[in-house]
PDB file of C-alpha atoms in Angstrom:
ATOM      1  CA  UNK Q 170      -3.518   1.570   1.861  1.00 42.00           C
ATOM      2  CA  UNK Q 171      -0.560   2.230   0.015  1.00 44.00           C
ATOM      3  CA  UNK Q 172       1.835   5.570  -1.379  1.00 39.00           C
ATOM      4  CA  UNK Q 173      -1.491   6.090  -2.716  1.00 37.00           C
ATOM      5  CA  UNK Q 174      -3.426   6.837   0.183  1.00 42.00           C
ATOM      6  CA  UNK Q 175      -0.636   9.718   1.213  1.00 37.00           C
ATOM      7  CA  UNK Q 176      -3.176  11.598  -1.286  1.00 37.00           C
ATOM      8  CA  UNK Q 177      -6.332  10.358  -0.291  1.00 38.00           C
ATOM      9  CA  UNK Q 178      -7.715  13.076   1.534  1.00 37.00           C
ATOM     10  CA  UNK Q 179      -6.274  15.874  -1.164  1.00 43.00           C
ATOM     11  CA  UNK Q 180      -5.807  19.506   0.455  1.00 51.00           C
ATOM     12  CA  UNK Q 181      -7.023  17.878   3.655  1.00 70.00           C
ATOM     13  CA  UNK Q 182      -5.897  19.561   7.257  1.00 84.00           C
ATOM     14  CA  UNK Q 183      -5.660  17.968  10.793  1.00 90.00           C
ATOM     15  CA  UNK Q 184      -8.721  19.670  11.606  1.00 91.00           C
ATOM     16  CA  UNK Q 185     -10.311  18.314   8.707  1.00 89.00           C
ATOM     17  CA  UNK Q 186      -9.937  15.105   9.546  1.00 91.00           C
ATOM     18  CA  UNK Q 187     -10.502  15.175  13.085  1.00 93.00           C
ATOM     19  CA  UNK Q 188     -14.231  16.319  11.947  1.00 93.00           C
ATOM     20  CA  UNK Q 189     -14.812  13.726   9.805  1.00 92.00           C
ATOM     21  CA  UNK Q 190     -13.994  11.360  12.580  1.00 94.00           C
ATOM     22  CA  UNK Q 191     -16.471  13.107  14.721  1.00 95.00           C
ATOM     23  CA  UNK Q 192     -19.637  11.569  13.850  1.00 97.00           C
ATOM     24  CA  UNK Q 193     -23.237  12.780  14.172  1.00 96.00           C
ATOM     25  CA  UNK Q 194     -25.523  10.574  16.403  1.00 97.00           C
ATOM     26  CA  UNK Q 195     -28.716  10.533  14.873  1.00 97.00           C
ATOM     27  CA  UNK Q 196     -30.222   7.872  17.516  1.00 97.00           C
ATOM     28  CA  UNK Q 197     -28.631   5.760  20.817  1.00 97.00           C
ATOM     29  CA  UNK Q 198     -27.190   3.448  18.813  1.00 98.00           C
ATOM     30  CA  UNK Q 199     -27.158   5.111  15.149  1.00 98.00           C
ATOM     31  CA  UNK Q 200     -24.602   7.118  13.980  1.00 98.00           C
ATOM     32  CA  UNK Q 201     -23.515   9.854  10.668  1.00 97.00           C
ATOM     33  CA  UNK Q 202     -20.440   9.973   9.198  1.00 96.00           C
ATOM     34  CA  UNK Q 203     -19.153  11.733   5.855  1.00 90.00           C
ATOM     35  CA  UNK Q 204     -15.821  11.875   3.595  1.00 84.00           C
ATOM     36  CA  UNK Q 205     -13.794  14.974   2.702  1.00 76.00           C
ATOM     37  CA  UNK Q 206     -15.251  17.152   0.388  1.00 63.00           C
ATOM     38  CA  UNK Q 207     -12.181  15.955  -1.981  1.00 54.00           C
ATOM     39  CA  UNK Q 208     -10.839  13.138  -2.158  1.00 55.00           C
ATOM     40  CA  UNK Q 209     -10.871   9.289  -4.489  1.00 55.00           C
ATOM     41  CA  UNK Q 210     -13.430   7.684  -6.514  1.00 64.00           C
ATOM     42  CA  UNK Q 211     -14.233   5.346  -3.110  1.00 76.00           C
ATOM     43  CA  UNK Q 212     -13.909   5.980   0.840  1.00 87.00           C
ATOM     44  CA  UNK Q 213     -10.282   5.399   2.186  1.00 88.00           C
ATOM     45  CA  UNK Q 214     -10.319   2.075   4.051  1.00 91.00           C
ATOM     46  CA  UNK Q 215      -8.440   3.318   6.985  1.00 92.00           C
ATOM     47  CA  UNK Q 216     -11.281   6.209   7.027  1.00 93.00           C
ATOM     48  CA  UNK Q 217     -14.376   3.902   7.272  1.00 96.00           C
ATOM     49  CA  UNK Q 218     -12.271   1.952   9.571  1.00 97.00           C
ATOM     50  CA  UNK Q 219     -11.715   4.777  11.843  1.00 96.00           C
ATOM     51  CA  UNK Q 220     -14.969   6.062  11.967  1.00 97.00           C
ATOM     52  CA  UNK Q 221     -16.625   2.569  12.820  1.00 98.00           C
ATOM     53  CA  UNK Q 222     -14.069   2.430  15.910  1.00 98.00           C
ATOM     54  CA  UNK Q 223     -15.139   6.237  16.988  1.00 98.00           C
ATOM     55  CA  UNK Q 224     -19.236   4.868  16.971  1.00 98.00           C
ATOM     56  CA  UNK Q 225     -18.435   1.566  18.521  1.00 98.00           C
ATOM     57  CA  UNK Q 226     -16.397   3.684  21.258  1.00 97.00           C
ATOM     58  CA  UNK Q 227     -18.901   6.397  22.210  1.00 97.00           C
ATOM     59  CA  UNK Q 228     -21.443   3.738  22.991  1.00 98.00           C
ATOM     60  CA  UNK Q 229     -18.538   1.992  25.569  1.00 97.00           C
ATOM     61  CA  UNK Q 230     -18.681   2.545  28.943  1.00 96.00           C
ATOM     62  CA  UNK Q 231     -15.799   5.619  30.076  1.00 93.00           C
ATOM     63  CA  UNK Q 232     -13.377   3.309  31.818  1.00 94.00           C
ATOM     64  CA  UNK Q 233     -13.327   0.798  29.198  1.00 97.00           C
ATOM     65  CA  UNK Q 234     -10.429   1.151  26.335  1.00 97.00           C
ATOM     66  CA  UNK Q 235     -10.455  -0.582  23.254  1.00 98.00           C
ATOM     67  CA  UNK Q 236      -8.188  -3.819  23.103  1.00 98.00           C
ATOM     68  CA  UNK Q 237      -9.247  -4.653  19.592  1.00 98.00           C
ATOM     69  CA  UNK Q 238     -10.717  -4.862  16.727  1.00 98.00           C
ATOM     70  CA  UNK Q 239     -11.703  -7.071  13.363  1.00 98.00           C
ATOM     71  CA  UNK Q 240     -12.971  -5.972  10.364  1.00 98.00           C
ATOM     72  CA  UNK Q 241     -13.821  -6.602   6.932  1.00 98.00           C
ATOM     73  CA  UNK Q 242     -14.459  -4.271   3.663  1.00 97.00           C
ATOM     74  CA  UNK Q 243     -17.400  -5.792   1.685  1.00 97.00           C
ATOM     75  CA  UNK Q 244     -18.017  -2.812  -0.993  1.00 95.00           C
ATOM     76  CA  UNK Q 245     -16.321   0.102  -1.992  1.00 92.00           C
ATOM     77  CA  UNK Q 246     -17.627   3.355  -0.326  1.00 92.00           C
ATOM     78  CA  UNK Q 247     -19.171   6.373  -1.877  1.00 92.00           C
ATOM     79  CA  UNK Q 248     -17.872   9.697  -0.821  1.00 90.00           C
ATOM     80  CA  UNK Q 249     -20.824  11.301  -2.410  1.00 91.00           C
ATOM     81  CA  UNK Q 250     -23.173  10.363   0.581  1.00 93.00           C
ATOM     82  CA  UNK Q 251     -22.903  10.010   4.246  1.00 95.00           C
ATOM     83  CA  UNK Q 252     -22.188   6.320   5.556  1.00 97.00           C
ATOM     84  CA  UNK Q 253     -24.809   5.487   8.283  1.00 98.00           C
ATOM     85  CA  UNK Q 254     -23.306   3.226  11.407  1.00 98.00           C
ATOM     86  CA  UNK Q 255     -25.340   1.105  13.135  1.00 98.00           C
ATOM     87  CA  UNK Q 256     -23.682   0.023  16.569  1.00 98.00           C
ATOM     88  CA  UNK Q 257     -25.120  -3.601  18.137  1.00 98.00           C
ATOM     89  CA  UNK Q 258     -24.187  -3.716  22.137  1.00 98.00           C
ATOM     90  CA  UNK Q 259     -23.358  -7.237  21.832  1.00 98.00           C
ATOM     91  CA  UNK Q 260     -22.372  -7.705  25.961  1.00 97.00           C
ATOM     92  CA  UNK Q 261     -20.842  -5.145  28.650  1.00 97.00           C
ATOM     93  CA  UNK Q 262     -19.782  -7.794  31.054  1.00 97.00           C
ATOM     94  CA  UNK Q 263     -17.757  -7.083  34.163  1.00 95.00           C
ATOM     95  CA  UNK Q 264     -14.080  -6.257  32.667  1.00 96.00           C
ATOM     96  CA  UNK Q 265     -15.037  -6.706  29.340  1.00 98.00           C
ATOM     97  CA  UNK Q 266     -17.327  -4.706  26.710  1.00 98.00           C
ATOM     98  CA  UNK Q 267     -18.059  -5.457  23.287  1.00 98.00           C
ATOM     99  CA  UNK Q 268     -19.895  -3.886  19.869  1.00 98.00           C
ATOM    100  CA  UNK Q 269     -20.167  -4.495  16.474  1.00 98.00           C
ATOM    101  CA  UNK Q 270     -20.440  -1.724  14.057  1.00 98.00           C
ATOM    102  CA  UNK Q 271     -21.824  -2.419   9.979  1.00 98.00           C
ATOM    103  CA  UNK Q 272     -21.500   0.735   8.060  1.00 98.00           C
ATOM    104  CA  UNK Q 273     -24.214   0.952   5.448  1.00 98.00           C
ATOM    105  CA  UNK Q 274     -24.757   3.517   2.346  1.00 97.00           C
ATOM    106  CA  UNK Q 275     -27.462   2.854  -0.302  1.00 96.00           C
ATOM    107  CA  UNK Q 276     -29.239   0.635   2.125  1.00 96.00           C
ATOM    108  CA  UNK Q 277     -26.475  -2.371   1.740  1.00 97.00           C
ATOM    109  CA  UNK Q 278     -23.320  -2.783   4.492  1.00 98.00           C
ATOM    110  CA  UNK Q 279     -19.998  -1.709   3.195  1.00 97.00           C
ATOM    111  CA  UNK Q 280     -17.801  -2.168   5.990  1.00 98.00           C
ATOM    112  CA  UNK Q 281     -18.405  -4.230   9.605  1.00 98.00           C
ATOM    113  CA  UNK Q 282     -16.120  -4.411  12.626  1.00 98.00           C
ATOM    114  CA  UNK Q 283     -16.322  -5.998  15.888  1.00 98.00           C
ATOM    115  CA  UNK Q 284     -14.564  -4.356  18.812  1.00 98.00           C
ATOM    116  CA  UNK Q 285     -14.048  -5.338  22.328  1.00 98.00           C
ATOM    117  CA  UNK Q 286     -12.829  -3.032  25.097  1.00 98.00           C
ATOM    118  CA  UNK Q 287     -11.441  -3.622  28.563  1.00 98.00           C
ATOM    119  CA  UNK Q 288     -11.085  -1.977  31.848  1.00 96.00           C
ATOM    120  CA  UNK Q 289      -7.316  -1.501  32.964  1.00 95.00           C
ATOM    121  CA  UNK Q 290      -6.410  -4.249  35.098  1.00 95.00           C
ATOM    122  CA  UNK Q 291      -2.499  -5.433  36.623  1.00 96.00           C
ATOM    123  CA  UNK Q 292      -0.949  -8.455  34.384  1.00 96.00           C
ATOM    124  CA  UNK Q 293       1.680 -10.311  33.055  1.00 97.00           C
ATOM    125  CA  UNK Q 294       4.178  -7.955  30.652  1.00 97.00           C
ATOM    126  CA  UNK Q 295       6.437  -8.525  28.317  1.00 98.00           C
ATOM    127  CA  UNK Q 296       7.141  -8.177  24.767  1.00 98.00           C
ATOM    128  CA  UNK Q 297       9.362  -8.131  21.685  1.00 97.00           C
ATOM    129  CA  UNK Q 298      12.157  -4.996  20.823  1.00 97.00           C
ATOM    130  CA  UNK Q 299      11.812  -2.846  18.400  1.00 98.00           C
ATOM    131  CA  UNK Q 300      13.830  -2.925  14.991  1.00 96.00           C
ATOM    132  CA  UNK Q 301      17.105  -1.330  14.830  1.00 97.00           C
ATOM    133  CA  UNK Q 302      16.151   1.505  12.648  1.00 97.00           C
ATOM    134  CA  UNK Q 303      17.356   5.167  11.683  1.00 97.00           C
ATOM    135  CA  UNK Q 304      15.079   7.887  13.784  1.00 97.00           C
ATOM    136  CA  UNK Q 305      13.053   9.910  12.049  1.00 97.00           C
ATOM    137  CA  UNK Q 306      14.789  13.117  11.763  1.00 96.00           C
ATOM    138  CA  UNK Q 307      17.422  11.495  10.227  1.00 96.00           C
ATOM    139  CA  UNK Q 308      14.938  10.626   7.008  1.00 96.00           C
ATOM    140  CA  UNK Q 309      12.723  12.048   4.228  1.00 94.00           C
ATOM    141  CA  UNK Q 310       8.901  12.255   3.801  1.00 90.00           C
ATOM    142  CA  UNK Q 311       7.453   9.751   1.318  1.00 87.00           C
ATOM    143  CA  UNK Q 312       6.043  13.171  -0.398  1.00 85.00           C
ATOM    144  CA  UNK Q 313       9.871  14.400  -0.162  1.00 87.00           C
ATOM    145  CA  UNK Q 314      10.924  11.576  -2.225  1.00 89.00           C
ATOM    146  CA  UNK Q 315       8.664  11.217  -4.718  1.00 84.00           C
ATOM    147  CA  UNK Q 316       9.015  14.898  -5.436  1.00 82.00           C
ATOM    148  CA  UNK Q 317      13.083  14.301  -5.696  1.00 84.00           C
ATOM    149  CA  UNK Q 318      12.015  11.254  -8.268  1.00 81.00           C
ATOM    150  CA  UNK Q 319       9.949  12.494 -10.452  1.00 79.00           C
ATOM    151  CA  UNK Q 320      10.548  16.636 -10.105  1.00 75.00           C
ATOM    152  CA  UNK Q 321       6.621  17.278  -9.674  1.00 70.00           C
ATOM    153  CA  UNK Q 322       4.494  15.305  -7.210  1.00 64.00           C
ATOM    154  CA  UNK Q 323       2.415  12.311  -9.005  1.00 57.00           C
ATOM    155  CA  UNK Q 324      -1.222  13.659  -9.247  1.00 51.00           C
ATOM    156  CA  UNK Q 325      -2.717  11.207  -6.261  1.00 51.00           C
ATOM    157  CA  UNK Q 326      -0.020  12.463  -3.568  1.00 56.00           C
ATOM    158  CA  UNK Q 327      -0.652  16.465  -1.670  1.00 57.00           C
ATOM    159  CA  UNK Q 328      -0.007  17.592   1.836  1.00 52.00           C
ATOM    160  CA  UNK Q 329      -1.743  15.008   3.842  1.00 69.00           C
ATOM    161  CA  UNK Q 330      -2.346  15.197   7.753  1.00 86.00           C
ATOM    162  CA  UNK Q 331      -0.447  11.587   8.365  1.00 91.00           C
ATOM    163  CA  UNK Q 332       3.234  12.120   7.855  1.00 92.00           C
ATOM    164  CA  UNK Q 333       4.825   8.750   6.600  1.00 94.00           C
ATOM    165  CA  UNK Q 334       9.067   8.468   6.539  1.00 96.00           C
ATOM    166  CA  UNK Q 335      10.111   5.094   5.116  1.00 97.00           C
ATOM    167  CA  UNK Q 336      13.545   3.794   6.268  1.00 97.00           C
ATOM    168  CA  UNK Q 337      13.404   1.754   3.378  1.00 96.00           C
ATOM    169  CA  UNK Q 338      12.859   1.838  -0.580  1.00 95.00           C
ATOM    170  CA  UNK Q 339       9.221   3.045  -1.736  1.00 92.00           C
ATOM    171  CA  UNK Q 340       7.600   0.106  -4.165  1.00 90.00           C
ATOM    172  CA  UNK Q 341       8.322   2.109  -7.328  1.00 88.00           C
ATOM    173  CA  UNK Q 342      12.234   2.218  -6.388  1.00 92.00           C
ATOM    174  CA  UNK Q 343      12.114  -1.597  -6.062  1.00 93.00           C
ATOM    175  CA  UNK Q 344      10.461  -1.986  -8.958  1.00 91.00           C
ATOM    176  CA  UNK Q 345      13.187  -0.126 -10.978  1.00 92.00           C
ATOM    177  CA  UNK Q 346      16.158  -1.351  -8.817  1.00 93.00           C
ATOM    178  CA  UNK Q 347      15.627  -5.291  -7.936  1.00 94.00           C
ATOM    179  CA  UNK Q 348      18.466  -5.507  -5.347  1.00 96.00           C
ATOM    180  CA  UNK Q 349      15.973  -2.867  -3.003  1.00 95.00           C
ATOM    181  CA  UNK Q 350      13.310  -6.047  -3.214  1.00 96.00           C
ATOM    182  CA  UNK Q 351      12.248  -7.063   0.562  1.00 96.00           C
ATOM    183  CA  UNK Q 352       9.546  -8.600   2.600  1.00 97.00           C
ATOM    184  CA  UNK Q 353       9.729  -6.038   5.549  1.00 97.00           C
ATOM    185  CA  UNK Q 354       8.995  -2.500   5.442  1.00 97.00           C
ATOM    186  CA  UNK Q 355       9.415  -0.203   8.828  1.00 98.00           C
ATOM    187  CA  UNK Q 356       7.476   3.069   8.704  1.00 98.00           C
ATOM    188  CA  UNK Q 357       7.733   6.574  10.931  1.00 98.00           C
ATOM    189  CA  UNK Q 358       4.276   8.054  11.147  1.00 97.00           C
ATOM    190  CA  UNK Q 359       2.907  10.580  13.362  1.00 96.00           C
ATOM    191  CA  UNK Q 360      -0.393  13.069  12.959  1.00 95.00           C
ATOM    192  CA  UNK Q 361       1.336  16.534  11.429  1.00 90.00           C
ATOM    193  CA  UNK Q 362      -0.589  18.542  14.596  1.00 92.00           C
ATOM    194  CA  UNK Q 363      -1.401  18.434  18.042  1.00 94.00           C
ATOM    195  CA  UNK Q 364      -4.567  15.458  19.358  1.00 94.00           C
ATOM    196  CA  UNK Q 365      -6.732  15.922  22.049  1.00 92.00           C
ATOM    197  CA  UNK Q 366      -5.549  13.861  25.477  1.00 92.00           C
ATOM    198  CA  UNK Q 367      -8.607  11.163  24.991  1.00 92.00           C
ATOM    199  CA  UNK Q 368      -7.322   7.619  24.375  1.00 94.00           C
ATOM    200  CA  UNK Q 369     -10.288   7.140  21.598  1.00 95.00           C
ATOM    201  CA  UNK Q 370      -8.917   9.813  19.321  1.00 95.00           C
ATOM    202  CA  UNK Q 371      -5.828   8.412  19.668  1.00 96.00           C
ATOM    203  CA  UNK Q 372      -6.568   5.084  18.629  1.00 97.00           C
ATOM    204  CA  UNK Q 373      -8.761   6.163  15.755  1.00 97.00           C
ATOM    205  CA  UNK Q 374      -6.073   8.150  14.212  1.00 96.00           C
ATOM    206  CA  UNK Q 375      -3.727   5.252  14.526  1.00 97.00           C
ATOM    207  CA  UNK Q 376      -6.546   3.182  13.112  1.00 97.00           C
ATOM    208  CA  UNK Q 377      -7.245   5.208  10.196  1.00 95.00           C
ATOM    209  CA  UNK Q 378      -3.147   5.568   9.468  1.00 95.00           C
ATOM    210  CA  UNK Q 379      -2.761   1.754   9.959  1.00 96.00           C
ATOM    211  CA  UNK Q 380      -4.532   1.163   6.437  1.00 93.00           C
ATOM    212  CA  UNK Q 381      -1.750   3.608   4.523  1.00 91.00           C
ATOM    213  CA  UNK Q 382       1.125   1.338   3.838  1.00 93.00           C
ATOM    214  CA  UNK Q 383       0.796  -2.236   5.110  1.00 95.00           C
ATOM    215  CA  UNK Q 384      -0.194  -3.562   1.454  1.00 95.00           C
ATOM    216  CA  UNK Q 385       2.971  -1.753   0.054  1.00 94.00           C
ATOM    217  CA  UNK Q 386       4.893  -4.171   1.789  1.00 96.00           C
ATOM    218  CA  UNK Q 387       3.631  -6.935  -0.571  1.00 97.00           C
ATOM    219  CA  UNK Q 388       4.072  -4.799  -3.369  1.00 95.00           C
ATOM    220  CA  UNK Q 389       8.232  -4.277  -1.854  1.00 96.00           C
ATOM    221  CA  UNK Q 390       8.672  -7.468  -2.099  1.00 96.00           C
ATOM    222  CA  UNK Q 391       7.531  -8.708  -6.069  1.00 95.00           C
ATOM    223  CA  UNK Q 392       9.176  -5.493  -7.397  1.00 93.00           C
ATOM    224  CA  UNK Q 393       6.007  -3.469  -7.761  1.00 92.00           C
ATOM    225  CA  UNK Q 394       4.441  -0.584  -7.837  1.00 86.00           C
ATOM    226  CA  UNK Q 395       0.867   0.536  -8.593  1.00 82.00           C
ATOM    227  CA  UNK Q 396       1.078   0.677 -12.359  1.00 83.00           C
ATOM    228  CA  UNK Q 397      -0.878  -2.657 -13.599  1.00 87.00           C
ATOM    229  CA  UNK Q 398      -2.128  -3.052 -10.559  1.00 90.00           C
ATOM    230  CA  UNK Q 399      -5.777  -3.582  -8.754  1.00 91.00           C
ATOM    231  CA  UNK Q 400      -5.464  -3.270  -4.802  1.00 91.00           C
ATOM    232  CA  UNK Q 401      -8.340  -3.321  -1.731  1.00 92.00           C
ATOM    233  CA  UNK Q 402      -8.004  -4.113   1.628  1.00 94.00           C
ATOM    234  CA  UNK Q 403     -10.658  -7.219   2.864  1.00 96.00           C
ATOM    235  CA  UNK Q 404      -9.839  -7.231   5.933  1.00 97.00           C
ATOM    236  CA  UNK Q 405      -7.953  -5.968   8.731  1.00 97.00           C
ATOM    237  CA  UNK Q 406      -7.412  -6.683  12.234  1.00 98.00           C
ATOM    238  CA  UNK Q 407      -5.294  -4.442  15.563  1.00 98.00           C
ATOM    239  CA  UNK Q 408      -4.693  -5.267  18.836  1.00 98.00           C
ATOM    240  CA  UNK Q 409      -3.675  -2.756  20.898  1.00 98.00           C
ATOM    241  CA  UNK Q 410      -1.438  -3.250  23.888  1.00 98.00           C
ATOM    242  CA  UNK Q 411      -0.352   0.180  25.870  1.00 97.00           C
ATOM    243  CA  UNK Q 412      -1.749   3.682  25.551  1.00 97.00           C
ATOM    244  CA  UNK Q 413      -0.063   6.007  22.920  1.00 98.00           C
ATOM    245  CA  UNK Q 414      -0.228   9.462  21.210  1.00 97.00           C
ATOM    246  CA  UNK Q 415      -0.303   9.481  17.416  1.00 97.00           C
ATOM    247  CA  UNK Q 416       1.175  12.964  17.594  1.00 96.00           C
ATOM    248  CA  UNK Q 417       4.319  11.920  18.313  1.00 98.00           C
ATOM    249  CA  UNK Q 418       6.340   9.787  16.157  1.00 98.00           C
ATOM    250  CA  UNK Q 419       5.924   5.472  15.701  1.00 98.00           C
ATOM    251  CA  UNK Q 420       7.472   3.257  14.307  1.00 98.00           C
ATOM    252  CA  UNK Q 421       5.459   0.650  12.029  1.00 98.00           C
ATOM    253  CA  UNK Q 422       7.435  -2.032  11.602  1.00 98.00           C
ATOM    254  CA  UNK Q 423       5.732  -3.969   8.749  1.00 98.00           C
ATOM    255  CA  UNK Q 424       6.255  -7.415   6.720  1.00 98.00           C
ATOM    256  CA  UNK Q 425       4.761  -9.765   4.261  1.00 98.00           C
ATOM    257  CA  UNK Q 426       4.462 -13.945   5.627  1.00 98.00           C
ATOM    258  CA  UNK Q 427       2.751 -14.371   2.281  1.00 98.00           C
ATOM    259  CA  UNK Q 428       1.015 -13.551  -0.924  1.00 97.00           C
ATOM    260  CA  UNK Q 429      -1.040 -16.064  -3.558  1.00 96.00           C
ATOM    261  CA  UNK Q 430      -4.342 -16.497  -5.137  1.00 94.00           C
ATOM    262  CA  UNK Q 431      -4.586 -12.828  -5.786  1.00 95.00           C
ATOM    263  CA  UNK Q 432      -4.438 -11.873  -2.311  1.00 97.00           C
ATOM    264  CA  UNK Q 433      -1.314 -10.739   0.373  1.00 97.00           C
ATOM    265  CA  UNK Q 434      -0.691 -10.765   4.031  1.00 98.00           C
ATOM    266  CA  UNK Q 435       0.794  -8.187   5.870  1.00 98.00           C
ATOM    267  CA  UNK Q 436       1.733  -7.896   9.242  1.00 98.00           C
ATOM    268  CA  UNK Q 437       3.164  -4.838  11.093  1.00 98.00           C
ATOM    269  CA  UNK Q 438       3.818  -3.787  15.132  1.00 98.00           C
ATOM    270  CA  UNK Q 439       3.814  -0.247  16.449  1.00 98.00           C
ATOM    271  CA  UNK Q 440       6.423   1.181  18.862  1.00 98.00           C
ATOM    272  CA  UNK Q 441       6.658   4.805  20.264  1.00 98.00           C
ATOM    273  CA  UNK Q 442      10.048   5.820  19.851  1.00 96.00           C
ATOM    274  CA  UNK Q 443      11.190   4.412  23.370  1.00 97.00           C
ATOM    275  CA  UNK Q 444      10.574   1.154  22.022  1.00 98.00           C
ATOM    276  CA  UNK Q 445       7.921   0.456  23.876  1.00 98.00           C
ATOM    277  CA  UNK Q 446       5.256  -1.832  21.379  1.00 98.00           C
ATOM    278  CA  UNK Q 447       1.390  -0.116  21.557  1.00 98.00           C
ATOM    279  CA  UNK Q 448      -0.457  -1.898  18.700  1.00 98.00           C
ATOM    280  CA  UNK Q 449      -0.377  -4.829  16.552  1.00 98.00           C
ATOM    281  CA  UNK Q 450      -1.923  -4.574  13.079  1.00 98.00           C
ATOM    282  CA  UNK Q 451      -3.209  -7.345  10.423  1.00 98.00           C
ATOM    283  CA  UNK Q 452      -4.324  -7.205   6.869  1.00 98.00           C
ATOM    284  CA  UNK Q 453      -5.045  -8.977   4.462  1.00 98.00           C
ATOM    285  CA  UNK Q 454      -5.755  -7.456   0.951  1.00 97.00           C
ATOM    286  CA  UNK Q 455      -6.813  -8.263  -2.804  1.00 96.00           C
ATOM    287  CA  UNK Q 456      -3.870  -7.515  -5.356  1.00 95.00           C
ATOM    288  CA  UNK Q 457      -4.578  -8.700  -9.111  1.00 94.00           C
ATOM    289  CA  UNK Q 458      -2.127  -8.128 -11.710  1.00 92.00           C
ATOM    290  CA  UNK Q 459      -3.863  -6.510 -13.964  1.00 87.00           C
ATOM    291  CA  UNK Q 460      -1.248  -6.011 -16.587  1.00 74.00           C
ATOM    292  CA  UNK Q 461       2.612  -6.979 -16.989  1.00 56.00           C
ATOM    293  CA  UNK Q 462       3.825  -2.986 -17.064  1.00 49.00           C
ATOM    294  CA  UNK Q 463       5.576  -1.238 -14.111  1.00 45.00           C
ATOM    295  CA  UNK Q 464       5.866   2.102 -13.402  1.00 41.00           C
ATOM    296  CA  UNK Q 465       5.860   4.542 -16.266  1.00 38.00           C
TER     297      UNK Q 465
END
């Protein structure tokens, strides 16, 4: 969630990743998950998030696909101990299956999400285009930037497995420059390796990179950056629409309806670079002002 989580898995690989997403079932319905062996004071949202999905899948029937999902963050995780996830099989009805997942460490739930999946049936089909936006060969890495900035990378941003290219200003350039202010805030992303072909792994990757930079987008549009600030996701919902591979590159097309009461909305859709839309994404988060400096 945020610049900030570029870093959050510091030193971490593709494959490194990919096994922390591959959780341990340690009974039907009980499942093992862990952090990286480096990383923040508290589990990455988009992490937790990811691994959830990956239990509440494997209990799914094989033809069923997730459709969506709804979540909330209740306590900061420890990435000192495994998080246990407890999957409930709610209903597998004739088109339609659906679990809930809590995710528990020190005996108390951290994180719950309720998923539904659906077997592939014909429909109606339509939807909105995709912004007019440069591709992504055309721009620089967040990491890119921020080492152009500032000459050395900030100490919370290494190589990371999720490569993010803004087409538009990074939080701490609208902070310094007001006229860069804006409520939207359209993303390239793509895994930095190659995914296996199943449809889970490709969802959980998008799930887990959906939580990177949809609270910047507040941030874009007050002028700030993470200096004097205090930032968590509470919840966060997707819906996603048409398969996709999170290998290749999308566009997150991301904006900001509203922000009060120490708390922001954002919004963002997901295209593949044909324009067709795959996902719709949700969150709400907590963002205090903690003090009146910016970026130092």
């Amino acid at each position: 969630m945020s610049e900030i989580a570029e870093g959050q898995g510091r030193g971490q690989s593709l494959d490194d990743l990919l096994a922390v997403l591959d959780l341990e079932r340690i009974e039907v319905n009980i499942f093992r998950g862990s952090s990286p062996e480096e990383g923040p004071q508290r589990v990455f949202g988009g992490l937790v998030a990811g691994q959830a999905l990956v239990a509440a899948g494997r209990t799914a029937p094989e033809d069923r696909y997730v459709h969506s999902l709804h979540a909330y963050f209740i306590r900061p995780g420890d990435p000192s101990v495994p998080i246990v996830y407890e999957v409930d099989r709610v209903r597998d009805g004739r088109s339609f299956t659906t679990r809930r997942v809590v995710a528990v460490q020190h005996g108390k739930p951290i994180f719950t999400l309720s998923a539904s999946f659906h077997k592939e049936e014909p429909g109606l089909d339509h939807q909105i285009p995709m912004p007019d936006v440069p591709p992504p060969e055309e721009l620089p890495s967040t990491r890119e930037r921020l080492q152009e900035a500032f000459g050395k990378l900030p100490g919370f941003v290494t190589w990371h497995p999720i490569e993010l290219r803004p087409t538009g200003p990074l939080s701490f350039e609208a902070e310094r420059d007001p006229r860069l202010r804006t409520a939207t805030n359209p993303v390239w992303l793509k895994v930095d390796g190659k995914l296996p072909d199943d449809r889970l792994t490709q969802v959980c990757l998008m799930t887990y990179a959906s939580d990177m930079t949809l609270l910047d987008t507040v941030l874009l549009r007050h002028g700030r950056s993470f200096a004097g600030i205090s930032m968590a996701s509470l919840d966060h919902a997707m819906w996603f629409h048409r398969p996709f591979r999170a290998d290749e590159w999308l566009l997150y097309a991301q904006e900001t309806p509203t922000a009060q009461g120490a708390r922001g909305l954002a919004r963002g859709l997901v295209y593949t670079r044909e324009g067709e839309l795959v996902c719709s994404v949700v969150q709400e988060g907590m963002i205090r002002v903690i003090d009146a400096e910016g970026w130092s």
